[in-house]
CSV table of C-alpha atoms in Angstrom, one decimal:
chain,number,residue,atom,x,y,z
A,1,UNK,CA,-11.8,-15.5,-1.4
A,2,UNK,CA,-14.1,-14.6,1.3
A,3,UNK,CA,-15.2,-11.4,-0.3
A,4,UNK,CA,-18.0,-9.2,1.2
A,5,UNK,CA,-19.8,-8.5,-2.2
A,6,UNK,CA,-19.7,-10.8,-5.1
A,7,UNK,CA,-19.9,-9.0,-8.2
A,8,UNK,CA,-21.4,-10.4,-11.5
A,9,UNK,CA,-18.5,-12.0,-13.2
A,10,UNK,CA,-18.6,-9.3,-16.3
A,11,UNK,CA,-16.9,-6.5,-15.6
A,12,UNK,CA,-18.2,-2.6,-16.4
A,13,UNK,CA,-14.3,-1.7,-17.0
A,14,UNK,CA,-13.4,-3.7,-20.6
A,15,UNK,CA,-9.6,-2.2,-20.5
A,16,UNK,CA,-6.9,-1.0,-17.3
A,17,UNK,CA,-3.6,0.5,-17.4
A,18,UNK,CA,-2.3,-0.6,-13.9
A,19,UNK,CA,1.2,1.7,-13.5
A,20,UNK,CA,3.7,-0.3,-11.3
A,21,UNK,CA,2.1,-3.3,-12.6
A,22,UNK,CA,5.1,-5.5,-11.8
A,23,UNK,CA,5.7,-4.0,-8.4
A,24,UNK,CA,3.9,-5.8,-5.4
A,25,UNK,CA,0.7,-4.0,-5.5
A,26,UNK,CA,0.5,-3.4,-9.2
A,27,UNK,CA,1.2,-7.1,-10.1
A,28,UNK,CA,-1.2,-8.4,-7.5
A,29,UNK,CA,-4.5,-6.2,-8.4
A,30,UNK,CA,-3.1,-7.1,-12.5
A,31,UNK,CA,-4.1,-10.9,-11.4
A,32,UNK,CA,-7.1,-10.5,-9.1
A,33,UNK,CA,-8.7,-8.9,-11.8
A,34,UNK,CA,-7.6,-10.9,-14.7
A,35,UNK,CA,-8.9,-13.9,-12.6
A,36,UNK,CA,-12.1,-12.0,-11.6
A,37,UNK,CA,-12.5,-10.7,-15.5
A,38,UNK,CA,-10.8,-13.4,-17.9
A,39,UNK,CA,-11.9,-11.1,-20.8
A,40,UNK,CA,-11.2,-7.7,-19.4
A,41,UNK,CA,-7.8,-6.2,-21.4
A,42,UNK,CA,-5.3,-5.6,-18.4
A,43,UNK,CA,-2.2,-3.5,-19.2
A,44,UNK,CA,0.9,-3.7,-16.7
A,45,UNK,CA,3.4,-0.4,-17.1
A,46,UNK,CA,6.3,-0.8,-15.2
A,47,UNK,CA,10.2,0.0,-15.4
A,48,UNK,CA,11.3,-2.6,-13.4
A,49,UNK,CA,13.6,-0.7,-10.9
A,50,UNK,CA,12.5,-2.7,-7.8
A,51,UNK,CA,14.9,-5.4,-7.4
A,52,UNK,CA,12.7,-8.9,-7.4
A,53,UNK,CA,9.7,-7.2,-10.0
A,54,UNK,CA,11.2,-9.2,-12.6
A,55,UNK,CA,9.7,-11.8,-11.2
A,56,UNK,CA,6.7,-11.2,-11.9
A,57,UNK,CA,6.5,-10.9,-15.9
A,58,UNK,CA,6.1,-14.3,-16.3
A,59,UNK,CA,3.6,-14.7,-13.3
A,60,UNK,CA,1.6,-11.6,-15.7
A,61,UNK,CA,2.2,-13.4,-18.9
A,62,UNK,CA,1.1,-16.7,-18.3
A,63,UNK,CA,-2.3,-14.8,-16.7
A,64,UNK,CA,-2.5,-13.2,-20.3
A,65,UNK,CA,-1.8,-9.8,-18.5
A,66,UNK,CA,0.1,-7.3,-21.7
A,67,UNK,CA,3.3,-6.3,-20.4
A,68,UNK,CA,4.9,-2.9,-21.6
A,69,UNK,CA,8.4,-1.7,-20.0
A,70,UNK,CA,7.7,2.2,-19.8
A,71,UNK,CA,8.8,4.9,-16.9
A,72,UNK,CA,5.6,7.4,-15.9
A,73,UNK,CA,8.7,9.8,-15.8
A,74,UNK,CA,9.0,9.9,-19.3
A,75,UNK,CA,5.1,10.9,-21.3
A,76,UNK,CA,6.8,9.6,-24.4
A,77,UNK,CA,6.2,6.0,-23.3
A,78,UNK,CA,2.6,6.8,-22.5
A,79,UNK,CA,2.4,7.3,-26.2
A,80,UNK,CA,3.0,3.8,-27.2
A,81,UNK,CA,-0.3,2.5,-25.3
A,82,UNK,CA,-3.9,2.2,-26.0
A,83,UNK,CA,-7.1,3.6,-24.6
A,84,UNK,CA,-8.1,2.4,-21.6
A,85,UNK,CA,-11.4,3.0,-19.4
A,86,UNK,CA,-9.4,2.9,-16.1
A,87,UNK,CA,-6.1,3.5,-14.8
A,88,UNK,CA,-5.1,2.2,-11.7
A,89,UNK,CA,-2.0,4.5,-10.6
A,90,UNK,CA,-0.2,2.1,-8.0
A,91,UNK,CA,3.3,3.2,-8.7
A,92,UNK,CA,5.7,4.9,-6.3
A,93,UNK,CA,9.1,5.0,-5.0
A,94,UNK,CA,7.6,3.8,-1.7
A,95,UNK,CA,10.6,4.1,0.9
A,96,UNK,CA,9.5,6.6,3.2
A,97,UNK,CA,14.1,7.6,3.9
A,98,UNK,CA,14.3,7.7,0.0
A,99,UNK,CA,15.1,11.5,-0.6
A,100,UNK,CA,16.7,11.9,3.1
A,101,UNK,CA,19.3,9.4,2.8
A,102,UNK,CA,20.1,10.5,-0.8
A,103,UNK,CA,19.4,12.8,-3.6
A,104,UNK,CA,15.5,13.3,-4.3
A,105,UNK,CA,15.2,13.5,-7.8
A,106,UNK,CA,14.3,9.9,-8.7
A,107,UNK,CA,11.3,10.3,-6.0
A,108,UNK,CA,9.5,13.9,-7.0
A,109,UNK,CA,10.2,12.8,-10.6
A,110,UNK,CA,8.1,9.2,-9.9
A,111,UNK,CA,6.1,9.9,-7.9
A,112,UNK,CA,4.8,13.5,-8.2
A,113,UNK,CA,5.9,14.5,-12.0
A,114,UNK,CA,4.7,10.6,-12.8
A,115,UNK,CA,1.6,11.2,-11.4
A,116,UNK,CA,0.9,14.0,-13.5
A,117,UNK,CA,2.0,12.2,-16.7
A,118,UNK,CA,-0.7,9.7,-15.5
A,119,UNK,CA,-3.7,11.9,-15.1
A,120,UNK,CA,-2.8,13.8,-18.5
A,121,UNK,CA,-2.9,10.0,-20.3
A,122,UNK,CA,-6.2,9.0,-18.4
A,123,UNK,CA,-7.8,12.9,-19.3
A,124,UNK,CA,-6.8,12.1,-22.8
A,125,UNK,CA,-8.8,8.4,-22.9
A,126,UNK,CA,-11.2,9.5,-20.8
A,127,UNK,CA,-10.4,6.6,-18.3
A,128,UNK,CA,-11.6,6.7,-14.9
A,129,UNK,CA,-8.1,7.1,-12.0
A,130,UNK,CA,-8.0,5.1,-9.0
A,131,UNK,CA,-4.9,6.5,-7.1
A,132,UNK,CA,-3.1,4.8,-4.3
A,133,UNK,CA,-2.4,7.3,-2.2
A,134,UNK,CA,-0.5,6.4,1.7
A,135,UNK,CA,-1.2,7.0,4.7
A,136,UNK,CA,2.3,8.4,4.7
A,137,UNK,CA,0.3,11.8,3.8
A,138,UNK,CA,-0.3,12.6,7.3
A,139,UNK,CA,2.4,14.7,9.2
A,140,UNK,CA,5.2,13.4,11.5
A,141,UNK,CA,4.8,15.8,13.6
A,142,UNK,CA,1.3,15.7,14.2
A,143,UNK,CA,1.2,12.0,14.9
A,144,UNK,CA,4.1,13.0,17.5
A,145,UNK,CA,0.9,14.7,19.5
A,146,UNK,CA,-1.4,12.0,19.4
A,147,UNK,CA,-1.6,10.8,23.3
A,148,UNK,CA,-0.6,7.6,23.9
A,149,UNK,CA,-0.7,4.9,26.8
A,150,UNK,CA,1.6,2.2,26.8
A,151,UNK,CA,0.4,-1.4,27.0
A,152,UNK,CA,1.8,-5.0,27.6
A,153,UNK,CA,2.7,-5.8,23.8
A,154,UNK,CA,1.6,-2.6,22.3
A,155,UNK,CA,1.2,1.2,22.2
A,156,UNK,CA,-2.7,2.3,22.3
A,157,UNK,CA,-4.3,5.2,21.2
A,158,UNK,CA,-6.1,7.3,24.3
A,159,UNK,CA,-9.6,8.1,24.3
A,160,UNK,CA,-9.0,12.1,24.8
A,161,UNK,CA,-6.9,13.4,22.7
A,162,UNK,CA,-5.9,17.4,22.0
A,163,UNK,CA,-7.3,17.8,18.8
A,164,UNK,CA,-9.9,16.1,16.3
A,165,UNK,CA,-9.2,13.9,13.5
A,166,UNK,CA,-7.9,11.1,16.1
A,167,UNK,CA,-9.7,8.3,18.2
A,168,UNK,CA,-8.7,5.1,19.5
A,169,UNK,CA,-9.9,3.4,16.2
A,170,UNK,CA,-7.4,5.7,14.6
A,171,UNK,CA,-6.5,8.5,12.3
A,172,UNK,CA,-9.5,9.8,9.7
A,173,UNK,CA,-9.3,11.5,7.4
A,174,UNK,CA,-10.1,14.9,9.2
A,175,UNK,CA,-6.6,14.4,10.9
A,176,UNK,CA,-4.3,17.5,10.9
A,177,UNK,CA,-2.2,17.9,7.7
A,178,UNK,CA,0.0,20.9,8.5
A,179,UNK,CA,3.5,19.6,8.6
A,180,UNK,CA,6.1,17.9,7.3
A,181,UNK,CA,6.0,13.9,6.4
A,182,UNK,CA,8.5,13.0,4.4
A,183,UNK,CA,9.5,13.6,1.1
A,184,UNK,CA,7.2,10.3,0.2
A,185,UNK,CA,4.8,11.5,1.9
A,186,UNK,CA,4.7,15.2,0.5
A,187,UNK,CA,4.9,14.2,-3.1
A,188,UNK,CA,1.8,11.6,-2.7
A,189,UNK,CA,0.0,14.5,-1.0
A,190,UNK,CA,0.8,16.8,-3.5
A,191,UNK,CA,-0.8,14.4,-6.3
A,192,UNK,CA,-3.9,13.9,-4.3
A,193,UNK,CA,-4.1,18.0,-4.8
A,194,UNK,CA,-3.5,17.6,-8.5
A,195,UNK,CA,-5.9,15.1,-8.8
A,196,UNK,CA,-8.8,16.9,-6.8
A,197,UNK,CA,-7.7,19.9,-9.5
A,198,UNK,CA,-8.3,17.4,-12.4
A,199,UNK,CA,-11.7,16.2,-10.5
A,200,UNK,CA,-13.2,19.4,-10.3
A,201,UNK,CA,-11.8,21.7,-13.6
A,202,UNK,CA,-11.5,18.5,-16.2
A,203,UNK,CA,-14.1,16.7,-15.1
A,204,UNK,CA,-12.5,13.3,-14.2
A,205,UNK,CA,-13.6,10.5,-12.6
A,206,UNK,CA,-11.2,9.8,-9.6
A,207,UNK,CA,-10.9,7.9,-6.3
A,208,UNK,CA,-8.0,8.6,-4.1
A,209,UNK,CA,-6.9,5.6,-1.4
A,210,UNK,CA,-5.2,6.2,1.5
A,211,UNK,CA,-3.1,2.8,2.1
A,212,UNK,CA,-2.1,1.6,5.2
A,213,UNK,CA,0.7,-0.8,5.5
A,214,UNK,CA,-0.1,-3.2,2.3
A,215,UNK,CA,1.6,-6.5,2.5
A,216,UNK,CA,1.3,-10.2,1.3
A,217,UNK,CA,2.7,-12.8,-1.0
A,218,UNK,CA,5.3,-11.6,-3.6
A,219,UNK,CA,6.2,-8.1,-1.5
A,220,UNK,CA,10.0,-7.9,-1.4
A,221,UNK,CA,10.3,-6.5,1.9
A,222,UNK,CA,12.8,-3.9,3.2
A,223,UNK,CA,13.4,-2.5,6.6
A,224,UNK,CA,11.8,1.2,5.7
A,225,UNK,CA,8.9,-0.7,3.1
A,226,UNK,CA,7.4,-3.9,3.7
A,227,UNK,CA,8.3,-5.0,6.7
A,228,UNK,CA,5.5,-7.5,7.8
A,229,UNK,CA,7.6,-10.1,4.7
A,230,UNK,CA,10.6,-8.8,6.2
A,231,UNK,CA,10.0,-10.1,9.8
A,232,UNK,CA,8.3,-13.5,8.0
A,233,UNK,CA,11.3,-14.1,6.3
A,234,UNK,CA,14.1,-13.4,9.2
A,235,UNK,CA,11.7,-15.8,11.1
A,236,UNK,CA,12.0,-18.3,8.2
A,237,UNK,CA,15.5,-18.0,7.4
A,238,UNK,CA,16.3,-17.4,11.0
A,239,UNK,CA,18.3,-14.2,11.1
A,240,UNK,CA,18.4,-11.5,13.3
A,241,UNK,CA,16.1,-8.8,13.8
A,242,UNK,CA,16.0,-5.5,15.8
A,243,UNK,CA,13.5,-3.4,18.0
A,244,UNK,CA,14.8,0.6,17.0
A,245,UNK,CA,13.5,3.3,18.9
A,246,UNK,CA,10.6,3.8,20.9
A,247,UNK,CA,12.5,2.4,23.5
A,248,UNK,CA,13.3,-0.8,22.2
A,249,UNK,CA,10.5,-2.7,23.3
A,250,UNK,CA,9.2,-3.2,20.1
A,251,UNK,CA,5.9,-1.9,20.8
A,252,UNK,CA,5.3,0.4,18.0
A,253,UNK,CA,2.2,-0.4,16.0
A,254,UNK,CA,0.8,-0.4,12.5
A,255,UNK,CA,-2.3,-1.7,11.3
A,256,UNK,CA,-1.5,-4.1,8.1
A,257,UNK,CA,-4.1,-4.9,4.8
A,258,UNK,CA,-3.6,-8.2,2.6
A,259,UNK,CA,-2.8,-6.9,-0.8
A,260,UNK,CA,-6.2,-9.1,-2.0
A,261,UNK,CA,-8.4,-7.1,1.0
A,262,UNK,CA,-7.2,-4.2,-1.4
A,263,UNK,CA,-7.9,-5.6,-4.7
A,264,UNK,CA,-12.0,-6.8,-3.1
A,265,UNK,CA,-12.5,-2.7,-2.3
A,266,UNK,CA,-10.9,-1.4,-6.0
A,267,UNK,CA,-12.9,-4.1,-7.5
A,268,UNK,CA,-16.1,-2.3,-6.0
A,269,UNK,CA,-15.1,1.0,-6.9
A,270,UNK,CA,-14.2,0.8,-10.8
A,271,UNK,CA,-18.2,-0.9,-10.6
A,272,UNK,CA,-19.5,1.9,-8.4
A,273,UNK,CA,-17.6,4.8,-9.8
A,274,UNK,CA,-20.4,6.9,-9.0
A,275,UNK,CA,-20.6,6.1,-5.4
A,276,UNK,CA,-17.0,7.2,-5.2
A,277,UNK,CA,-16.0,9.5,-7.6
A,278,UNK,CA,-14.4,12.5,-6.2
A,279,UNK,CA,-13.6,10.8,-2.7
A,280,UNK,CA,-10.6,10.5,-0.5
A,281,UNK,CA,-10.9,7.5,1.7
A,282,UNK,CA,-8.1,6.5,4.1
A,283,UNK,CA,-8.1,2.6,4.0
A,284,UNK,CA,-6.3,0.2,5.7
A,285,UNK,CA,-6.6,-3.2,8.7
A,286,UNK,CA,-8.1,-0.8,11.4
A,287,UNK,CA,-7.4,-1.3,14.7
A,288,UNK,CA,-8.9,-5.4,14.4
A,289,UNK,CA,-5.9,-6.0,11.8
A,290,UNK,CA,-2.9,-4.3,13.5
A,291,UNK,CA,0.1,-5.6,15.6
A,292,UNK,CA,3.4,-4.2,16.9
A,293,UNK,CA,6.3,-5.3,16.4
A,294,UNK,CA,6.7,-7.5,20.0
A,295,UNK,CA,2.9,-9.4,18.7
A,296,UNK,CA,4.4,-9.8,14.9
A,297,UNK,CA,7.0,-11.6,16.4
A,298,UNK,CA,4.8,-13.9,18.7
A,299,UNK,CA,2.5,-14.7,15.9
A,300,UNK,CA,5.6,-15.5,13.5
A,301,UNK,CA,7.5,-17.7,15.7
A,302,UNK,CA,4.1,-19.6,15.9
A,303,UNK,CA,3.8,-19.6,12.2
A,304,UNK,CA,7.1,-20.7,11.1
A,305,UNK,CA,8.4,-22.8,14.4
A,306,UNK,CA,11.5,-20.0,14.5
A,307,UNK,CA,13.0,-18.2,17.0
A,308,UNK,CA,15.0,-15.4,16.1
A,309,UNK,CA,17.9,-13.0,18.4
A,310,UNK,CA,16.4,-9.8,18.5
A,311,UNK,CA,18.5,-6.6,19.2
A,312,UNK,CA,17.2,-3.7,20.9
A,313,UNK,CA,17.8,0.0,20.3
A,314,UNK,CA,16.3,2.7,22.5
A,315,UNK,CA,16.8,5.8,19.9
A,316,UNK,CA,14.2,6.4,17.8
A,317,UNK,CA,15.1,6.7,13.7
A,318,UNK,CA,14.6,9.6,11.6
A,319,UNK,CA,10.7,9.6,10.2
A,320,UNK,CA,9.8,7.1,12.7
A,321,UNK,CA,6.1,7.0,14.2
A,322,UNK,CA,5.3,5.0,17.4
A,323,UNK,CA,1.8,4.0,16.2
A,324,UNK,CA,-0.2,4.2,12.9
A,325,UNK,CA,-4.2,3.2,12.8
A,326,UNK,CA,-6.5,3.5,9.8
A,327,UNK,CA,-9.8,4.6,10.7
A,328,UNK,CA,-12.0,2.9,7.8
A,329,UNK,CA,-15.3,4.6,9.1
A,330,UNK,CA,-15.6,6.8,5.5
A,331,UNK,CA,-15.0,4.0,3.1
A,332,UNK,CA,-16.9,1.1,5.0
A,333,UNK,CA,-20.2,3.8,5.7
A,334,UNK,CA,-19.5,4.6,1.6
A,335,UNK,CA,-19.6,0.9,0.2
A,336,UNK,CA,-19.7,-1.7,2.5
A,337,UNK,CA,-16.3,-2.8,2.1
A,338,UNK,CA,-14.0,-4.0,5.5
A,339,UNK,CA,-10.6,-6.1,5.4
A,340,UNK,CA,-11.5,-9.7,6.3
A,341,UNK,CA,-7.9,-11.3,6.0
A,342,UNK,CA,-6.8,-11.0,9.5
A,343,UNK,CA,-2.4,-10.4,11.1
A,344,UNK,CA,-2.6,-14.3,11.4
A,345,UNK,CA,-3.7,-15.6,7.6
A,346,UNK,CA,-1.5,-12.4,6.6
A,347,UNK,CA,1.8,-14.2,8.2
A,348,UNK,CA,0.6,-17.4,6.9
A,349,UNK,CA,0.1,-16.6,3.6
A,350,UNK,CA,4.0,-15.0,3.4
A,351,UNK,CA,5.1,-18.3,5.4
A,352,UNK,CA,3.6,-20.6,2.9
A,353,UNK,CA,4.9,-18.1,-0.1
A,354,UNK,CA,8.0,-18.2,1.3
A,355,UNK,CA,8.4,-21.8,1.4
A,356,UNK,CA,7.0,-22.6,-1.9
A,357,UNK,CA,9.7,-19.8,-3.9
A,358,UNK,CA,12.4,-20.4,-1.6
A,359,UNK,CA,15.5,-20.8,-4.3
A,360,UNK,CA,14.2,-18.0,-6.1
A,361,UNK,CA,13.6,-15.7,-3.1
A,362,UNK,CA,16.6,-15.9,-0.7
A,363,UNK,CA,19.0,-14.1,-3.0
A,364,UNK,CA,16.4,-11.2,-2.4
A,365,UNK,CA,14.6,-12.1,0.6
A,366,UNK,CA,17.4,-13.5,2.5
């Protein structure tokens, strides 16, 4: 696994509740740790809305990971579940145009009214709350300002910039948050409020991540969420692709983190709750694991032997950013932690997923 720490292999955390634990990021971290913790009682809570989560219940069940089909909208259904020690709240309506392209009732009631519903279920068992939080938090309109210089493949961050919070490693997490972000964006923000109010008045243990782009094997990727798989599987399937906005040259950036890079720095933090309770840490590739779109497509045309028509559109699209870069200065000065899994095992990893769950994926993927 190439992890930086290797923990004993008995776990201080006997019992999770992972919420979205059939989405990508849910399922995934429900497996590392039922690998890492064979006896540990892992709990996936999901309502199976995301087209291709189904299949991962049997992926869970054969890992001897308890499936229960709940909604975090509705408290009711936390009432059917044990205690736990820890909850790992990694569900979200994730699309950053959901609420802008239609009505935004299904996203404030998931992801801002769920939330709550979480945190009142973990304050009730006492269970420690790791929230995955995005980096979507941090306003449109203040990443519009960031100074920019334009390279051969890639957009680059400037070295002076007009206000603090920036730097050519990235955004920390001093950056400006007056603004607007998107609807995603405001509701996750608005949880990481509630969950500093729980912190402080209720006396909970809690960890709030800032996720970058998270990607990897078993993400069913869309245009406006996930679209590292996306571009694998066009290359793989050979279908067309498109460079919008930014002025078409596909030079936009983002840095990417492998779903198990993720699961190696929660891992640490349910075993050093102390180290971290109370914290907000923006995590993510950093500038050594990022890529724009003109690179992605270099590195997957390498990968799967494809070459793929590419349109290109000038206009930029509504919530669009030209460059996103985590600066993991806080979390890897806190515990150590750094991604290891670099844009190149990323794209292979999603290559070789793709081609091994082929028949199953195109009607989703494809």
């Amino acid at each position: 696994m190439g992890r930086k720490f290797d923990l004993p292999n008995s776990s201080a955390v006997k019992s999770i509740l992972i919420t979205g634990g059939a989405g990508f990021v849910g399922s995934a971290l429900a497996l590392q740790f039922k690998q890492a913790y064979p006896d540990c009682h892992i709990i996936a809570f999901d309502n199976l809305k995301r087209r291709g989560s189904e299949l991962n219940l049997p992926r869970l069940r054969e890992a001897g990971i308890e499936f229960v089909h709940g909604d975090i909208r509705t408290k009711e259904d936390f009432a059917v579940l044990p205690a736990v020690e820890a909850v790992i709240e990694a569900s979200a309506e994730p699309s950053v145009l959901a609420g802008l392209t239609s009505a935004p009732d299904y996203l404030i009631n998931t992801n801002l009214g769920g939330t709550v519903n979480c945190l009142n279920y973990a304050r009730q068992h006492d269970a420690a709350f790791v929230f995955l939080s995005t980096s979507r938090i941090y306003p449109i309109n203040q990443i519009d300002r960031i100074q920019l210089e334009e390279a051969e493949t890639r957009f680059e961050v400037s070295a002076e910039q007009p206000f603090g919070g920036i730097s050519p490693k990235g955004l920390a997490e001093e950056f400006p948050l007056e603004g607007y972000r998107s609807l995603y964006g405001a509701t996750k923000l608005c949880s990481e409020y509630l969950i500093q109010e729980y912190h402080h008045f209720y006396n909970m243990r809690t960890v709030i991540n800032r996720c970058g782009v998270l990607t990897g094997p078993w993400q069913m990727g869309k245009v406006d969420q996930g679209v590292i798989v996306l571009w694998v599987a066009r290359h793989f399937w050979q279908q067309q692709l498109g460079y919008f906005g930014f002025g078409g040259t596909g030079k936009q950036v983002r840095d990417i983190l492998h779903v198990d890079d993720l699961f190696d720095l929660v891992n640490y933090q349910l075993q050093n709750l102390a180290q971290v309770n109370g914290k907000t840490l923006n995590v993510g590739g950093g500038y050594d694991i990022s890529v724009s779109l003109q690179e992605l497509t270099a590195i997957c045309q390498r990968v799967t032997g494809n070459v793929v028509p590419i349109v290109s559109q000038a206009e930029n699209r509504q919530a669009d950013i030209a460059l996103y870069l985590t600066d993991n200065t806080r979390v890897t000065e806190l515990t150590g932690w750094s991604p290891k899994r670099s844009v190149e095992q990323i794209v292979t990893d999603v290559y070789h997923w793709l081609r091994e769950n082929e028949t199953q994926l195109k009607p989703i993927l494809g």
